[in-house]
Amino acid sequence: MVGGLRPHGRGLAPASGAGRRRLSARRPGGRALPNAGSWDIAPAVPKEGEGFRMPVSFDNAAPPFGQFAGRAKWLLAAKAAVTLAVVVWLLRRVDWLLAVQRLEQADKGWLFAGFLLVCGGLLVTAIRWQGACAAVNLSLPFGQAVHHSWVGQFFGQVLPAGVGVDAVRGWLAYRSGHAADAVVASLLLDRLAGLLGLLLLDLVAAVALLHDAAPDFALAGLLAGGVMVGGFGGLLLLNRVPLPARIRLRALDTVQAMLKGAEKGVATLAAARTLALSVLVQMLFVGAVLLLARGLGAPIGIQAGFAVVPIALTLASLPISLNGWGIREGAMVAGLHAQGIGTDDAFLVSVLLGTALLIGSLPGGVLWLVKPPEPRPSARR
């Protein structure tokens, strides 16, 4: 592997001997971090016409991330605290006798129809990622897109925010033989398209809510969506930032190369289709909420659904709770209550939506067991 990295103790070493450069993780003041080890970084020299590529191999590598384990535990604990606090606050406001009655008398046909729409949204999400891959010239077969996306959804739902959906599907795509730089670029583009799709529907919702009883709810959704879209958009423009020569490491060059690939993909027809699919995904989730509410005997109007659900999903996307639980329910209750829906019904609808997402992701666990990742073949675009 020319210009690549290979495992080297606790760090990574270049596959060839030329251009070796050792980096050690240190605290301010020059003291080395404990258990940090070091990385040997070598320049990646792409062949003519090859384009940018990721000069790193993830196979059997063990980057020195042990020093961040403590921070991750505290972050996980903080998310759990937020989720627990919101759920407890909601539970104290729900009439459980009425809620149980609603579930017992629910029309199971409408509930199942809502569940099917949720599964449809998960399928379209996989197709959207395939479109994002096409935008960065990565040929991802439909079967792989569905497999990797659904497995990622499964781990994203069942694990307490320890492993992200993007991390799992990206790793699976890499293990399938695709170039790591193109995989990362496709994930960035897919995530940006998903957030833009939500933000577009948030704007539609804001038009209704700003003149309704919940202007603060609309502004919160717009602010959250704008911050996330701005963050990802700014990340894509990071490759345009001129860096001083003294800090231009090969690792930073690699990151900027990946971002450049994602930025180029934004201005393609495939990216436009990806954005359209993002809007379709959110519309399917809105439709699922309407059907679930109808099944409970508490129908929600189409206007109310499009005014509340996209903003609730946007707020649930913020990385401040466990997989969106608690935030999604609280936002749904607040938004639907402003539309004249009772707290009990709004809470049940939001819980059913979260449950449908959880159950809908279970096929990913089956796919993981039936077709586990295989040893990585040679990289391909």
XYZ file of C-alpha atoms in Angstrom:
381
model
C 0.000 0.000 0.000
C 1.873 3.058 -1.271
C 1.632 6.089 0.977
C -0.684 4.355 3.409
C -0.604 3.456 7.073
C -0.272 0.147 8.812
C -0.675 -0.840 12.493
C 2.433 -0.001 14.501
C 2.235 -0.721 18.236
C -0.417 1.606 19.533
C -0.266 3.757 16.452
C -0.029 3.527 12.670
C 3.054 3.303 10.473
C 3.463 3.859 6.721
C 3.337 0.811 4.522
C 6.513 2.000 2.807
C 9.605 3.363 4.458
C 9.696 6.700 2.646
C 8.353 9.924 4.077
C 7.931 8.648 7.613
C 6.962 11.239 10.202
C 6.234 10.518 13.839
C 3.507 12.342 15.751
C 2.989 12.017 19.484
C -0.118 13.127 21.372
C 0.908 15.676 24.001
C -0.697 17.946 26.537
C -0.089 21.694 26.397
C 3.392 22.199 27.838
C 4.947 19.265 26.065
C 4.101 16.329 28.346
C 2.976 13.215 26.493
C -0.556 11.958 27.058
C -0.684 8.642 28.944
C -1.431 5.591 26.811
C -1.548 7.810 23.745
C 1.253 6.134 21.801
C 2.114 7.780 18.486
C 1.256 7.669 14.818
C 3.633 7.410 11.910
C 2.196 9.301 8.971
C 3.414 8.990 5.416
C 2.375 11.078 2.422
C -0.144 9.564 0.047
C 0.947 9.823 -3.576
C -2.059 9.118 -5.809
C -1.489 7.739 -9.259
C -2.189 9.924 -12.234
C -5.930 10.285 -12.814
C -6.758 8.496 -9.589
C -8.183 11.556 -7.818
C -8.196 12.017 -4.099
C -8.123 8.975 -1.845
C -7.873 8.189 1.825
C -4.257 7.336 2.735
C -5.241 5.262 5.696
C -6.336 1.705 6.313
C -8.719 0.899 9.134
C -7.969 -2.820 9.070
C -6.629 -4.021 12.414
C -5.687 -0.448 13.343
C -5.926 0.621 16.958
C -5.862 4.439 17.176
C -5.056 5.774 20.646
C -8.529 6.911 21.653
C -8.374 5.501 25.176
C -7.867 8.942 26.692
C -11.293 9.996 25.383
C -13.187 7.099 26.995
C -13.822 9.050 30.186
C -15.292 11.981 28.285
C -17.526 9.649 26.282
C -18.909 8.147 29.483
C -19.737 11.584 30.860
C -21.385 12.568 27.579
C -23.453 9.385 27.590
C -24.463 10.018 31.201
C -25.521 13.573 30.324
C -27.661 12.331 27.431
C -29.254 9.710 29.665
C -30.015 12.394 32.256
C -31.722 14.597 29.654
C -33.787 11.682 28.346
C -34.791 10.566 31.837
C -35.706 14.081 32.957
C -37.967 14.745 29.964
C -39.616 11.308 30.140
C -40.331 11.659 33.868
C -41.766 15.125 33.272
C -44.073 13.723 30.580
C -45.105 10.652 32.559
C -46.343 12.853 35.394
C -48.715 14.559 32.965
C -50.203 11.481 31.329
C -53.480 9.894 32.409
C -52.413 6.259 32.280
C -55.910 4.832 32.566
C -56.960 6.813 29.510
C -53.754 5.886 27.695
C -54.280 2.167 28.294
C -57.881 2.505 27.118
C -56.724 4.192 23.930
C -54.285 1.373 23.199
C -56.831 -1.349 23.898
C -59.404 0.265 21.621
C -56.924 1.238 18.897
C -57.579 0.213 15.310
C -54.711 -2.180 14.654
C -55.082 -1.795 10.892
C -54.290 1.923 10.994
C -51.409 1.299 13.392
C -49.942 -1.300 11.043
C -50.324 1.079 8.094
C -48.384 3.707 10.045
C -45.683 1.145 10.807
C -45.384 0.318 7.095
C -44.848 3.992 6.292
C -42.047 4.119 8.869
C -40.406 1.100 7.209
C -40.861 2.828 3.856
C -39.042 5.850 5.240
C -36.133 3.658 6.338
C -35.961 2.103 2.862
C -35.963 5.497 1.149
C -33.165 6.535 3.514
C -31.026 3.730 2.067
C -31.881 4.818 -1.479
C -30.976 8.395 -0.541
C -27.532 7.286 0.631
C -27.029 5.429 -2.646
C -27.776 8.706 -4.430
C -25.255 10.528 -2.250
C -22.691 7.881 -3.182
C -23.394 8.476 -6.867
C -22.853 12.207 -6.331
C -19.267 11.546 -5.171
C -18.613 8.931 -7.886
C -18.919 5.980 -5.524
C -20.734 3.016 -7.061
C -22.686 1.465 -4.183
C -24.991 -1.400 -5.263
C -28.601 -1.190 -4.110
C -28.299 -4.379 -2.068
C -25.297 -3.034 -0.172
C -27.010 0.311 0.420
C -30.054 -1.400 1.945
C -27.984 -3.881 3.972
C -25.546 -1.336 5.386
C -28.230 1.272 6.091
C -30.562 -1.136 7.858
C -27.770 -2.623 9.956
C -26.731 0.913 10.857
C -30.313 1.782 11.823
C -30.442 -1.295 14.042
C -27.285 -0.456 15.968
C -28.254 3.199 16.114
C -31.552 2.258 17.791
C -30.513 -0.513 20.172
C -27.234 0.949 21.431
C -27.262 3.939 23.810
C -25.778 6.392 21.325
C -22.451 4.598 21.585
C -22.315 3.753 17.885
C -23.815 6.070 15.297
C -25.754 5.012 12.223
C -23.214 6.721 9.970
C -20.259 5.037 11.662
C -21.736 1.558 11.187
C -22.838 1.896 7.580
C -19.615 3.679 6.654
C -17.526 0.917 8.216
C -19.571 -1.738 6.411
C -19.147 0.064 3.086
C -15.401 0.252 3.691
C -15.294 -3.464 4.530
C -17.153 -4.108 1.269
C -14.142 -2.762 -0.600
C -15.045 0.882 -1.213
C -12.483 3.660 -0.773
C -12.677 5.222 2.666
C -12.434 8.803 1.401
C -15.397 8.380 -0.936
C -17.425 6.630 1.773
C -16.870 9.481 4.230
C -17.710 12.062 1.560
C -20.966 10.244 0.752
C -21.934 10.113 4.431
C -21.313 13.840 4.846
C -23.381 14.619 1.764
C -26.177 12.264 2.831
C -26.320 13.770 6.315
C -26.392 17.300 4.899
C -29.197 16.365 2.494
C -31.198 14.821 5.332
C -30.883 17.945 7.464
C -31.731 20.202 4.520
C -34.855 18.150 3.839
C -35.911 18.592 7.453
C -35.139 22.305 7.352
C -37.264 22.797 4.231
C -40.253 21.230 5.966
C -39.430 23.232 9.097
C -39.806 26.384 7.021
C -43.208 25.198 5.827
C -44.167 24.440 9.424
C -42.969 27.837 10.604
C -45.278 29.604 8.168
C -48.226 27.934 9.900
C -46.955 28.060 13.469
C -45.640 31.625 13.550
C -49.213 32.835 13.096
C -50.585 30.110 15.340
C -50.365 29.386 19.034
C -46.790 28.076 19.017
C -44.335 30.598 17.512
C -41.646 29.636 20.046
C -41.940 25.985 18.998
C -41.454 26.959 15.345
C -38.470 29.176 16.114
C -36.841 26.413 18.183
C -37.111 23.995 15.267
C -35.759 26.514 12.774
C -32.872 27.389 15.076
C -31.951 23.734 15.653
C -32.186 22.895 11.962
C -30.248 25.992 10.937
C -27.444 25.279 13.399
C -27.038 21.670 12.229
C -27.199 22.544 8.526
C -24.783 25.421 9.076
C -22.421 23.123 10.946
C -22.328 20.514 8.195
C -22.194 23.168 5.479
C -19.292 24.854 7.225
C -17.550 21.505 7.532
C -17.739 21.017 3.768
C -16.102 24.425 3.267
C -13.265 23.613 5.658
C -11.090 22.521 2.757
C -11.059 26.135 1.542
C -9.449 27.359 4.759
C -5.749 28.179 4.146
C -3.605 26.561 6.807
C -0.100 27.703 7.789
C 2.632 25.447 6.461
C 3.833 24.576 9.957
C 0.551 22.869 10.831
C -0.258 21.357 7.432
C 0.096 17.717 8.348
C -0.730 14.923 5.955
C -3.633 13.955 8.175
C -5.193 17.399 7.660
C -4.580 17.132 3.931
C -6.496 13.863 3.970
C -9.463 15.417 5.780
C -9.547 18.341 3.379
C -9.412 15.938 0.424
C -12.478 14.101 1.724
C -14.339 17.370 2.264
C -13.421 18.489 -1.234
C -15.028 15.350 -2.635
C -18.229 15.984 -0.675
C -18.276 19.644 -1.741
C -17.986 18.680 -5.408
C -20.861 16.252 -4.960
C -23.192 19.024 -3.764
C -23.408 20.595 -7.229
C -24.598 17.440 -9.031
C -27.943 16.165 -10.248
C -27.548 13.135 -7.981
C -27.317 15.483 -4.983
C -30.555 17.189 -6.055
C -32.277 13.800 -6.186
C -30.835 13.033 -2.762
C -32.400 16.207 -1.366
C -35.758 15.311 -2.937
C -35.582 11.881 -1.304
C -34.853 13.561 2.038
C -38.100 15.505 1.764
C -39.903 12.277 0.823
C -38.529 10.518 3.925
C -39.883 13.223 6.212
C -43.252 13.225 4.427
C -43.502 9.475 5.005
C -42.836 10.002 8.714
C -45.502 12.716 8.834
C -47.921 10.323 7.145
C -47.004 7.629 9.666
C -47.869 9.963 12.552
C -51.228 10.807 10.963
C -52.071 7.104 10.564
C -50.945 6.224 14.094
C -53.093 9.023 15.500
C -56.069 7.852 13.460
C -55.570 4.345 14.792
C -55.738 5.703 18.350
C -58.997 7.477 17.607
C -57.367 10.902 17.923
C -57.046 12.057 14.310
C -54.572 14.828 13.566
C -55.189 17.166 10.662
C -52.762 17.153 7.747
C -51.844 20.787 8.381
C -51.184 20.080 12.066
C -49.081 17.050 11.161
C -46.872 18.965 8.735
C -46.631 21.848 11.198
C -45.450 19.745 14.144
C -43.773 16.489 13.094
C -40.825 17.904 11.064
C -39.878 20.287 13.872
C -40.175 17.509 16.468
C -37.896 15.276 14.379
C -35.435 18.140 13.937
C -35.228 18.702 17.687
C -34.863 14.940 18.225
C -31.863 14.982 15.867
C -29.901 17.149 18.286
C -27.218 15.032 20.018
C -28.507 15.794 23.508
C -30.484 12.636 24.331
C -30.388 8.872 23.819
C -31.405 8.289 20.200
C -33.864 11.184 20.365
C -36.007 9.580 23.081
C -37.545 12.123 25.399
C -36.829 15.108 23.149
C -39.026 13.706 20.371
C -41.871 12.960 22.793
C -41.616 16.320 24.530
C -41.581 18.203 21.226
C -44.546 16.229 19.880
C -46.567 16.857 23.037
C -45.780 20.583 23.011
C -46.491 21.022 19.311
C -49.637 18.898 19.108
C -51.026 20.406 22.310
C -50.811 23.811 20.633
C -52.858 22.313 17.784
C -55.607 21.219 20.158
C -54.484 17.598 20.676
C -54.611 16.271 24.236
C -51.400 15.504 26.117
C -52.276 11.810 26.480
C -52.944 11.329 22.770
C -49.879 13.328 21.710
C -47.659 11.324 24.063
C -49.023 7.991 22.823
C -48.552 8.978 19.181
C -44.942 10.012 19.791
C -44.177 6.805 21.708
C -45.752 4.718 18.938
C -43.594 6.532 16.372
C -40.439 5.797 18.379
C -41.517 2.179 18.848
C -42.199 1.823 15.123
C -38.700 3.133 14.379
C -37.235 0.646 16.860
C -39.186 -2.349 15.517
C -38.575 -1.252 11.930
C -34.829 -1.358 12.528
C -34.868 -4.958 13.807
C -34.426 -6.462 10.308
C -31.000 -4.825 10.400
C -30.062 -7.121 13.272
C -31.194 -10.111 11.236
C -29.145 -8.923 8.250
C -26.121 -8.529 10.529
C -26.461 -12.138 11.685
C -27.252 -13.595 8.259
C -24.563 -11.661 6.388
C -21.791 -10.500 8.747
C -18.970 -8.314 7.384
C -16.330 -10.158 5.397
C -12.588 -9.427 5.115
C -12.043 -6.298 3.072
C -11.143 -6.895 -0.601
C -9.052 -4.476 -2.634
C -10.459 -0.948 -2.640
C -12.717 0.188 -5.468
C -14.638 3.360 -6.170
